[in-house]
Amino acid sequence: MNNPFVKTLLHSRGGMAALVLRVPVGLILAAHGAQKLFGWFGGYGLEGTAQWLASIGLAPGTLMALLAGGAEFFGGLALVLGLLTRPAALVSAVTMLVAIFAVHIDNGLFMANNGYEYALTLFAATTALAIQGGGRFALDTLLLDPLEKAAHSRGATSGQ
């Protein structure tokens, strides 16, 4: 492949472990995003989430709710599929850092006190996926294979 950026973005040596990490983390993130955006699963929807985010100082609330909900929902779906895993995981990791420092840090570690342990766990998982990529059982691999074959055949026909 002639484009090292695309290869770096899509290539992963991960195997089954990447799949085992991607799917549940992606489902959890997508569900939390659906709560924020659509009010599904007992969530407050976009308007309620926007009001709450504005009340804790993350303004403008609607934009922040769209960013957080969109990162979680669409990033989570991308992780489940293994589609553009690294960027999806990176955006999700940053979203978890914002959640930790804007919402949970003053409450200590434990979830029982609305602490940051859950967001920290999701941050660690998404950071690992951003580093490792989606693994061989991801759509990223399906996208990369034809690109590499096309680049290889172009190199063979041009005498490289």
Short mmCIF file of N, CA and C in Angstrom, two decimals:
data_model
loop_
_atom_site.label_atom_id
_atom_site.label_comp_id
_atom_site.label_asym_id
_atom_site.label_seq_id
_atom_site.Cartn_x
_atom_site.Cartn_y
_atom_site.Cartn_z
N MET A 1 0.85 -1.17 0.00
CA MET A 1 0.00 0.00 0.00
C MET A 1 0.89 1.23 0.00
N ASN A 2 0.55 2.19 -0.84
CA ASN A 2 1.35 3.38 -0.98
C ASN A 2 1.03 4.46 0.04
N ASN A 3 -0.09 4.36 0.73
CA ASN A 3 -0.47 5.37 1.70
C ASN A 3 -0.24 4.85 3.11
N PRO A 4 0.87 5.24 3.74
CA PRO A 4 1.17 4.71 5.09
C PRO A 4 0.16 5.15 6.14
N PHE A 5 -0.46 6.32 5.95
CA PHE A 5 -1.46 6.78 6.93
C PHE A 5 -2.65 5.83 6.96
N VAL A 6 -3.18 5.49 5.79
CA VAL A 6 -4.34 4.59 5.72
C VAL A 6 -3.98 3.23 6.27
N LYS A 7 -2.79 2.74 5.94
CA LYS A 7 -2.36 1.44 6.46
C LYS A 7 -2.26 1.48 7.98
N THR A 8 -1.67 2.52 8.53
CA THR A 8 -1.56 2.66 9.98
C THR A 8 -2.94 2.76 10.62
N LEU A 9 -3.84 3.47 9.97
CA LEU A 9 -5.19 3.66 10.49
C LEU A 9 -5.96 2.35 10.56
N LEU A 10 -5.84 1.52 9.53
CA LEU A 10 -6.68 0.33 9.41
C LEU A 10 -6.02 -0.97 9.86
N HIS A 11 -4.70 -1.05 9.77
CA HIS A 11 -4.00 -2.30 10.05
C HIS A 11 -3.97 -2.59 11.55
N SER A 12 -4.13 -3.85 11.88
CA SER A 12 -4.05 -4.29 13.28
C SER A 12 -3.57 -5.73 13.32
N ARG A 13 -2.70 -6.01 14.27
CA ARG A 13 -2.27 -7.39 14.48
C ARG A 13 -3.11 -8.08 15.55
N GLY A 14 -4.08 -7.35 16.07
CA GLY A 14 -4.95 -7.92 17.10
C GLY A 14 -5.76 -9.08 16.56
N GLY A 15 -6.12 -9.97 17.43
CA GLY A 15 -6.91 -11.13 17.04
C GLY A 15 -8.24 -11.13 17.75
N MET A 16 -8.55 -12.27 18.33
CA MET A 16 -9.83 -12.47 19.00
C MET A 16 -9.98 -11.51 20.20
N ALA A 17 -8.90 -11.17 20.87
CA ALA A 17 -8.99 -10.29 22.04
C ALA A 17 -9.53 -8.92 21.65
N ALA A 18 -9.15 -8.42 20.49
CA ALA A 18 -9.67 -7.12 20.04
C ALA A 18 -11.18 -7.20 19.84
N LEU A 19 -11.65 -8.28 19.27
CA LEU A 19 -13.09 -8.47 19.07
C LEU A 19 -13.81 -8.54 20.41
N VAL A 20 -13.26 -9.30 21.34
CA VAL A 20 -13.87 -9.47 22.66
C VAL A 20 -13.92 -8.13 23.41
N LEU A 21 -12.97 -7.27 23.18
CA LEU A 21 -12.95 -5.95 23.81
C LEU A 21 -13.87 -4.98 23.06
N ARG A 22 -13.81 -4.97 21.75
CA ARG A 22 -14.55 -4.02 20.92
C ARG A 22 -16.06 -4.11 21.08
N VAL A 23 -16.58 -5.31 21.01
CA VAL A 23 -18.04 -5.48 20.93
C VAL A 23 -18.75 -5.03 22.21
N PRO A 24 -18.39 -5.53 23.38
CA PRO A 24 -19.13 -5.06 24.57
C PRO A 24 -18.89 -3.59 24.89
N VAL A 25 -17.67 -3.12 24.70
CA VAL A 25 -17.39 -1.70 24.96
C VAL A 25 -18.18 -0.84 23.98
N GLY A 26 -18.22 -1.25 22.72
CA GLY A 26 -18.99 -0.51 21.73
C GLY A 26 -20.48 -0.50 22.04
N LEU A 27 -21.01 -1.64 22.46
CA LEU A 27 -22.43 -1.70 22.81
C LEU A 27 -22.76 -0.80 24.00
N ILE A 28 -21.90 -0.81 25.00
CA ILE A 28 -22.10 0.04 26.18
C ILE A 28 -22.08 1.51 25.79
N LEU A 29 -21.07 1.89 25.00
CA LEU A 29 -20.98 3.28 24.57
C LEU A 29 -22.18 3.69 23.72
N ALA A 30 -22.57 2.83 22.78
CA ALA A 30 -23.71 3.15 21.92
C ALA A 30 -24.99 3.30 22.75
N ALA A 31 -25.18 2.46 23.73
CA ALA A 31 -26.37 2.57 24.59
C ALA A 31 -26.37 3.87 25.38
N HIS A 32 -25.23 4.26 25.92
CA HIS A 32 -25.15 5.52 26.66
C HIS A 32 -25.37 6.72 25.72
N GLY A 33 -24.84 6.63 24.51
CA GLY A 33 -25.09 7.68 23.53
C GLY A 33 -26.55 7.77 23.14
N ALA A 34 -27.21 6.61 23.02
CA ALA A 34 -28.64 6.58 22.69
C ALA A 34 -29.47 7.22 23.81
N GLN A 35 -29.04 7.04 25.06
CA GLN A 35 -29.72 7.71 26.16
C GLN A 35 -29.64 9.22 26.00
N LYS A 36 -28.44 9.70 25.66
CA LYS A 36 -28.23 11.14 25.54
C LYS A 36 -28.92 11.73 24.32
N LEU A 37 -28.87 11.05 23.21
CA LEU A 37 -29.41 11.60 21.97
C LEU A 37 -30.91 11.38 21.80
N PHE A 38 -31.37 10.18 22.14
CA PHE A 38 -32.74 9.78 21.78
C PHE A 38 -33.64 9.51 22.98
N GLY A 39 -33.08 9.51 24.18
CA GLY A 39 -33.89 9.20 25.35
C GLY A 39 -34.19 7.72 25.51
N TRP A 40 -33.49 6.88 24.75
CA TRP A 40 -33.69 5.44 24.86
C TRP A 40 -33.11 4.93 26.17
N PHE A 41 -33.54 3.76 26.59
CA PHE A 41 -33.01 3.05 27.76
C PHE A 41 -33.07 3.92 29.02
N GLY A 42 -34.12 4.70 29.16
CA GLY A 42 -34.29 5.51 30.35
C GLY A 42 -33.50 6.80 30.36
N GLY A 43 -32.94 7.20 29.23
CA GLY A 43 -32.16 8.43 29.17
C GLY A 43 -33.04 9.67 29.09
N TYR A 44 -32.40 10.83 29.12
CA TYR A 44 -33.12 12.11 29.12
C TYR A 44 -33.26 12.72 27.73
N GLY A 45 -32.67 12.09 26.73
CA GLY A 45 -32.73 12.64 25.39
C GLY A 45 -31.85 13.87 25.24
N LEU A 46 -31.85 14.42 24.07
CA LEU A 46 -30.98 15.54 23.75
C LEU A 46 -31.28 16.77 24.60
N GLU A 47 -32.55 17.11 24.72
CA GLU A 47 -32.91 18.31 25.48
C GLU A 47 -32.56 18.19 26.96
N GLY A 48 -32.92 17.07 27.57
CA GLY A 48 -32.61 16.88 28.99
C GLY A 48 -31.12 16.80 29.25
N THR A 49 -30.40 16.11 28.37
CA THR A 49 -28.95 16.02 28.50
C THR A 49 -28.31 17.39 28.33
N ALA A 50 -28.80 18.17 27.36
CA ALA A 50 -28.27 19.51 27.13
C ALA A 50 -28.48 20.39 28.36
N GLN A 51 -29.64 20.33 28.96
CA GLN A 51 -29.92 21.14 30.16
C GLN A 51 -28.99 20.74 31.30
N TRP A 52 -28.81 19.44 31.48
CA TRP A 52 -27.94 18.98 32.56
C TRP A 52 -26.49 19.39 32.32
N LEU A 53 -25.99 19.21 31.09
CA LEU A 53 -24.61 19.58 30.79
C LEU A 53 -24.39 21.07 30.98
N ALA A 54 -25.34 21.89 30.56
CA ALA A 54 -25.23 23.34 30.78
C ALA A 54 -25.21 23.66 32.27
N SER A 55 -26.00 22.92 33.06
CA SER A 55 -26.06 23.18 34.50
C SER A 55 -24.77 22.86 35.23
N ILE A 56 -23.94 21.98 34.64
CA ILE A 56 -22.65 21.67 35.29
C ILE A 56 -21.50 22.44 34.64
N GLY A 57 -21.84 23.39 33.77
CA GLY A 57 -20.83 24.26 33.19
C GLY A 57 -20.32 23.87 31.83
N LEU A 58 -20.88 22.83 31.22
CA LEU A 58 -20.48 22.44 29.87
C LEU A 58 -21.45 23.07 28.88
N ALA A 59 -21.12 24.29 28.49
CA ALA A 59 -22.00 25.07 27.62
C ALA A 59 -21.30 25.33 26.29
N PRO A 60 -22.05 25.48 25.23
CA PRO A 60 -23.51 25.40 25.16
C PRO A 60 -23.98 23.95 25.29
N GLY A 61 -25.00 23.77 26.10
CA GLY A 61 -25.45 22.43 26.45
C GLY A 61 -25.86 21.57 25.27
N THR A 62 -26.55 22.15 24.30
CA THR A 62 -27.00 21.35 23.16
C THR A 62 -25.82 20.84 22.35
N LEU A 63 -24.86 21.71 22.11
CA LEU A 63 -23.67 21.28 21.37
C LEU A 63 -22.91 20.21 22.14
N MET A 64 -22.75 20.40 23.43
CA MET A 64 -22.02 19.42 24.25
C MET A 64 -22.76 18.09 24.28
N ALA A 65 -24.10 18.13 24.35
CA ALA A 65 -24.89 16.90 24.35
C ALA A 65 -24.76 16.18 23.01
N LEU A 66 -24.77 16.95 21.91
CA LEU A 66 -24.59 16.35 20.59
C LEU A 66 -23.20 15.73 20.46
N LEU A 67 -22.19 16.42 20.95
CA LEU A 67 -20.82 15.89 20.85
C LEU A 67 -20.66 14.64 21.70
N ALA A 68 -21.09 14.70 22.95
CA ALA A 68 -20.94 13.54 23.85
C ALA A 68 -21.78 12.38 23.37
N GLY A 69 -23.06 12.65 23.08
CA GLY A 69 -23.95 11.58 22.63
C GLY A 69 -23.52 11.01 21.29
N GLY A 70 -23.10 11.88 20.38
CA GLY A 70 -22.65 11.41 19.07
C GLY A 70 -21.38 10.59 19.16
N ALA A 71 -20.44 11.04 19.99
CA ALA A 71 -19.20 10.28 20.16
C ALA A 71 -19.49 8.90 20.72
N GLU A 72 -20.38 8.85 21.71
CA GLU A 72 -20.70 7.56 22.33
C GLU A 72 -21.52 6.67 21.39
N PHE A 73 -22.57 7.23 20.79
CA PHE A 73 -23.45 6.41 19.96
C PHE A 73 -22.75 5.94 18.69
N PHE A 74 -22.27 6.89 17.90
CA PHE A 74 -21.65 6.52 16.63
C PHE A 74 -20.28 5.88 16.82
N GLY A 75 -19.53 6.36 17.81
CA GLY A 75 -18.26 5.71 18.12
C GLY A 75 -18.46 4.29 18.60
N GLY A 76 -19.48 4.08 19.42
CA GLY A 76 -19.79 2.74 19.90
C GLY A 76 -20.18 1.81 18.77
N LEU A 77 -21.03 2.29 17.87
CA LEU A 77 -21.41 1.46 16.72
C LEU A 77 -20.19 1.12 15.86
N ALA A 78 -19.32 2.10 15.66
CA ALA A 78 -18.10 1.86 14.88
C ALA A 78 -17.22 0.82 15.56
N LEU A 79 -17.13 0.86 16.88
CA LEU A 79 -16.33 -0.13 17.60
C LEU A 79 -16.93 -1.53 17.45
N VAL A 80 -18.24 -1.64 17.57
CA VAL A 80 -18.89 -2.95 17.41
C VAL A 80 -18.53 -3.54 16.05
N LEU A 81 -18.58 -2.72 15.02
CA LEU A 81 -18.30 -3.18 13.66
C LEU A 81 -16.81 -3.28 13.36
N GLY A 82 -15.99 -2.61 14.14
CA GLY A 82 -14.57 -2.55 13.83
C GLY A 82 -14.32 -1.67 12.62
N LEU A 83 -15.10 -0.63 12.48
CA LEU A 83 -15.01 0.28 11.34
C LEU A 83 -14.34 1.58 11.79
N LEU A 84 -13.18 1.87 11.20
CA LEU A 84 -12.39 3.02 11.63
C LEU A 84 -12.19 2.97 13.14
N THR A 85 -11.74 1.82 13.60
CA THR A 85 -11.64 1.54 15.02
C THR A 85 -10.77 2.54 15.75
N ARG A 86 -9.61 2.84 15.23
CA ARG A 86 -8.71 3.75 15.94
C ARG A 86 -9.31 5.14 16.16
N PRO A 87 -9.83 5.79 15.11
CA PRO A 87 -10.44 7.11 15.37
C PRO A 87 -11.66 7.02 16.29
N ALA A 88 -12.49 6.00 16.11
CA ALA A 88 -13.66 5.85 16.98
C ALA A 88 -13.25 5.66 18.42
N ALA A 89 -12.24 4.85 18.64
CA ALA A 89 -11.76 4.60 20.00
C ALA A 89 -11.12 5.85 20.60
N LEU A 90 -10.39 6.59 19.79
CA LEU A 90 -9.75 7.81 20.28
C LEU A 90 -10.79 8.85 20.70
N VAL A 91 -11.81 9.06 19.87
CA VAL A 91 -12.87 10.00 20.21
C VAL A 91 -13.60 9.54 21.47
N SER A 92 -13.84 8.26 21.59
CA SER A 92 -14.50 7.72 22.78
C SER A 92 -13.63 7.90 24.02
N ALA A 93 -12.33 7.69 23.89
CA ALA A 93 -11.42 7.86 25.02
C ALA A 93 -11.42 9.31 25.50
N VAL A 94 -11.38 10.24 24.57
CA VAL A 94 -11.40 11.66 24.94
C VAL A 94 -12.73 12.00 25.63
N THR A 95 -13.82 11.45 25.12
CA THR A 95 -15.13 11.67 25.74
C THR A 95 -15.14 11.16 27.18
N MET A 96 -14.51 10.02 27.42
CA MET A 96 -14.45 9.48 28.78
C MET A 96 -13.58 10.35 29.69
N LEU A 97 -12.51 10.91 29.15
CA LEU A 97 -11.69 11.83 29.95
C LEU A 97 -12.49 13.06 30.36
N VAL A 98 -13.27 13.59 29.44
CA VAL A 98 -14.12 14.74 29.77
C VAL A 98 -15.11 14.35 30.86
N ALA A 99 -15.72 13.18 30.72
CA ALA A 99 -16.67 12.71 31.74
C ALA A 99 -15.99 12.58 33.11
N ILE A 100 -14.79 12.02 33.11
CA ILE A 100 -14.07 11.84 34.38
C ILE A 100 -13.84 13.19 35.05
N PHE A 101 -13.28 14.14 34.30
CA PHE A 101 -12.86 15.40 34.92
C PHE A 101 -13.98 16.42 35.07
N ALA A 102 -15.01 16.34 34.23
CA ALA A 102 -16.10 17.30 34.34
C ALA A 102 -17.21 16.83 35.29
N VAL A 103 -17.35 15.53 35.46
CA VAL A 103 -18.50 15.02 36.21
C VAL A 103 -18.10 14.22 37.45
N HIS A 104 -17.14 13.31 37.31
CA HIS A 104 -16.95 12.28 38.33
C HIS A 104 -15.78 12.47 39.29
N ILE A 105 -14.79 13.23 38.94
CA ILE A 105 -13.52 13.24 39.69
C ILE A 105 -13.71 13.64 41.16
N ASP A 106 -14.58 14.58 41.44
CA ASP A 106 -14.77 15.05 42.82
C ASP A 106 -15.49 14.03 43.69
N ASN A 107 -16.05 12.99 43.07
CA ASN A 107 -16.81 11.99 43.82
C ASN A 107 -15.96 10.77 44.20
N GLY A 108 -14.68 10.80 43.88
CA GLY A 108 -13.82 9.68 44.20
C GLY A 108 -13.92 8.58 43.16
N LEU A 109 -13.31 7.47 43.47
CA LEU A 109 -13.19 6.37 42.52
C LEU A 109 -14.50 5.62 42.29
N PHE A 110 -15.22 5.30 43.34
CA PHE A 110 -16.25 4.28 43.25
C PHE A 110 -17.58 4.77 42.67
N MET A 111 -18.19 3.91 41.84
CA MET A 111 -19.46 4.22 41.19
C MET A 111 -20.59 4.46 42.19
N ALA A 112 -20.52 3.82 43.33
CA ALA A 112 -21.58 3.98 44.33
C ALA A 112 -21.73 5.44 44.75
N ASN A 113 -20.66 6.21 44.61
CA ASN A 113 -20.69 7.64 44.92
C ASN A 113 -20.66 8.50 43.66
N ASN A 114 -21.04 7.92 42.51
CA ASN A 114 -20.96 8.59 41.21
C ASN A 114 -19.51 8.94 40.86
N GLY A 115 -18.61 8.04 41.28
CA GLY A 115 -17.18 8.24 41.02
C GLY A 115 -16.79 7.89 39.60
N TYR A 116 -15.51 7.90 39.35
CA TYR A 116 -15.00 7.80 37.98
C TYR A 116 -14.56 6.39 37.57
N GLU A 117 -14.78 5.36 38.37
CA GLU A 117 -14.26 4.04 38.03
C GLU A 117 -14.79 3.50 36.70
N TYR A 118 -16.05 3.70 36.42
CA TYR A 118 -16.65 3.18 35.18
C TYR A 118 -16.10 3.93 33.96
N ALA A 119 -16.07 5.24 34.04
CA ALA A 119 -15.53 6.04 32.94
C ALA A 119 -14.04 5.74 32.75
N LEU A 120 -13.32 5.49 33.84
CA LEU A 120 -11.91 5.15 33.74
C LEU A 120 -11.72 3.79 33.05
N THR A 121 -12.59 2.85 33.36
CA THR A 121 -12.54 1.54 32.71
C THR A 121 -12.79 1.67 31.21
N LEU A 122 -13.80 2.45 30.84
CA LEU A 122 -14.07 2.67 29.42
C LEU A 122 -12.93 3.44 28.76
N PHE A 123 -12.33 4.37 29.48
CA PHE A 123 -11.17 5.09 28.94
C PHE A 123 -10.02 4.12 28.66
N ALA A 124 -9.75 3.23 29.59
CA ALA A 124 -8.66 2.26 29.41
C ALA A 124 -8.93 1.34 28.22
N ALA A 125 -10.16 0.87 28.11
CA ALA A 125 -10.51 -0.04 27.01
C ALA A 125 -10.42 0.66 25.66
N THR A 126 -10.94 1.87 25.58
CA THR A 126 -10.91 2.57 24.30
C THR A 126 -9.49 3.03 23.94
N THR A 127 -8.70 3.35 24.93
CA THR A 127 -7.30 3.69 24.65
C THR A 127 -6.55 2.47 24.11
N ALA A 128 -6.81 1.30 24.69
CA ALA A 128 -6.18 0.07 24.20
C ALA A 128 -6.59 -0.19 22.75
N LEU A 129 -7.85 0.04 22.42
CA LEU A 129 -8.31 -0.17 21.05
C LEU A 129 -7.72 0.87 20.09
N ALA A 130 -7.54 2.10 20.57
CA ALA A 130 -6.93 3.13 19.73
C ALA A 130 -5.48 2.75 19.40
N ILE A 131 -4.81 2.12 20.34
CA ILE A 131 -3.42 1.70 20.12
C ILE A 131 -3.36 0.46 19.25
N GLN A 132 -4.18 -0.53 19.57
CA GLN A 132 -4.10 -1.84 18.93
C GLN A 132 -4.87 -1.93 17.62
N GLY A 133 -5.94 -1.17 17.47
CA GLY A 133 -6.79 -1.31 16.31
C GLY A 133 -7.85 -2.38 16.53
N GLY A 134 -8.65 -2.60 15.50
CA GLY A 134 -9.82 -3.47 15.61
C GLY A 134 -9.55 -4.96 15.55
N GLY A 135 -8.35 -5.34 15.12
CA GLY A 135 -8.04 -6.75 15.02
C GLY A 135 -8.47 -7.34 13.68
N ARG A 136 -8.15 -8.60 13.50
CA ARG A 136 -8.42 -9.23 12.19
C ARG A 136 -9.90 -9.48 11.94
N PHE A 137 -10.72 -9.44 12.98
CA PHE A 137 -12.16 -9.67 12.83
C PHE A 137 -12.91 -8.34 12.82
N ALA A 138 -12.38 -7.36 12.11
CA ALA A 138 -12.98 -6.03 12.04
C ALA A 138 -13.19 -5.64 10.58
N LEU A 139 -14.14 -4.75 10.35
CA LEU A 139 -14.35 -4.24 9.00
C LEU A 139 -13.12 -3.49 8.49
N ASP A 140 -12.32 -2.94 9.39
CA ASP A 140 -11.07 -2.29 8.99
C ASP A 140 -10.22 -3.23 8.14
N THR A 141 -10.14 -4.48 8.54
CA THR A 141 -9.35 -5.47 7.81
C THR A 141 -9.94 -5.71 6.43
N LEU A 142 -11.27 -5.78 6.35
CA LEU A 142 -11.92 -5.96 5.06
C LEU A 142 -11.67 -4.77 4.13
N LEU A 143 -11.56 -3.58 4.70
CA LEU A 143 -11.26 -2.39 3.89
C LEU A 143 -9.80 -2.37 3.45
N LEU A 144 -8.93 -2.81 4.32
CA LEU A 144 -7.50 -2.75 4.05
C LEU A 144 -7.06 -3.78 3.01
N ASP A 145 -7.60 -4.97 3.05
CA ASP A 145 -7.18 -6.04 2.14
C ASP A 145 -7.27 -5.64 0.66
N PRO A 146 -8.42 -5.13 0.18
CA PRO A 146 -8.47 -4.76 -1.24
C PRO A 146 -7.53 -3.60 -1.57
N LEU A 147 -7.35 -2.68 -0.63
CA LEU A 147 -6.43 -1.56 -0.88
C LEU A 147 -5.00 -2.06 -1.04
N GLU A 148 -4.62 -3.01 -0.18
CA GLU A 148 -3.27 -3.57 -0.28
C GLU A 148 -3.10 -4.38 -1.56
N LYS A 149 -4.11 -5.16 -1.93
CA LYS A 149 -4.03 -5.95 -3.17
C LYS A 149 -3.95 -5.04 -4.38
N ALA A 150 -4.74 -3.96 -4.39
CA ALA A 150 -4.71 -3.02 -5.51
C ALA A 150 -3.35 -2.35 -5.61
N ALA A 151 -2.78 -1.96 -4.48
CA ALA A 151 -1.47 -1.32 -4.47
C ALA A 151 -0.40 -2.31 -4.94
N HIS A 152 -0.54 -3.56 -4.51
CA HIS A 152 0.42 -4.58 -4.90
C HIS A 152 0.36 -4.85 -6.42
N SER A 153 -0.86 -4.92 -6.96
CA SER A 153 -0.99 -5.18 -8.39
C SER A 153 -0.54 -3.96 -9.21
N ARG A 154 -0.75 -2.76 -8.71
CA ARG A 154 -0.24 -1.57 -9.40
C ARG A 154 1.28 -1.58 -9.41
N GLY A 155 1.87 -2.00 -8.30
CA GLY A 155 3.34 -2.08 -8.23
C GLY A 155 3.89 -3.13 -9.16
N ALA A 156 3.16 -4.26 -9.29
CA ALA A 156 3.63 -5.33 -10.16
C ALA A 156 3.52 -4.93 -11.64
N THR A 157 2.46 -4.21 -11.99
CA THR A 157 2.29 -3.82 -13.39
C THR A 157 3.20 -2.65 -13.78
N SER A 158 3.64 -1.88 -12.81
CA SER A 158 4.50 -0.75 -13.14
C SER A 158 5.98 -1.13 -13.03
N GLY A 159 6.24 -2.38 -12.68
CA GLY A 159 7.62 -2.84 -12.60
C GLY A 159 8.32 -2.50 -11.30
N GLN A 160 7.57 -2.15 -10.28
CA GLN A 160 8.19 -1.82 -9.01
C GLN A 160 8.46 -3.05 -8.18
#
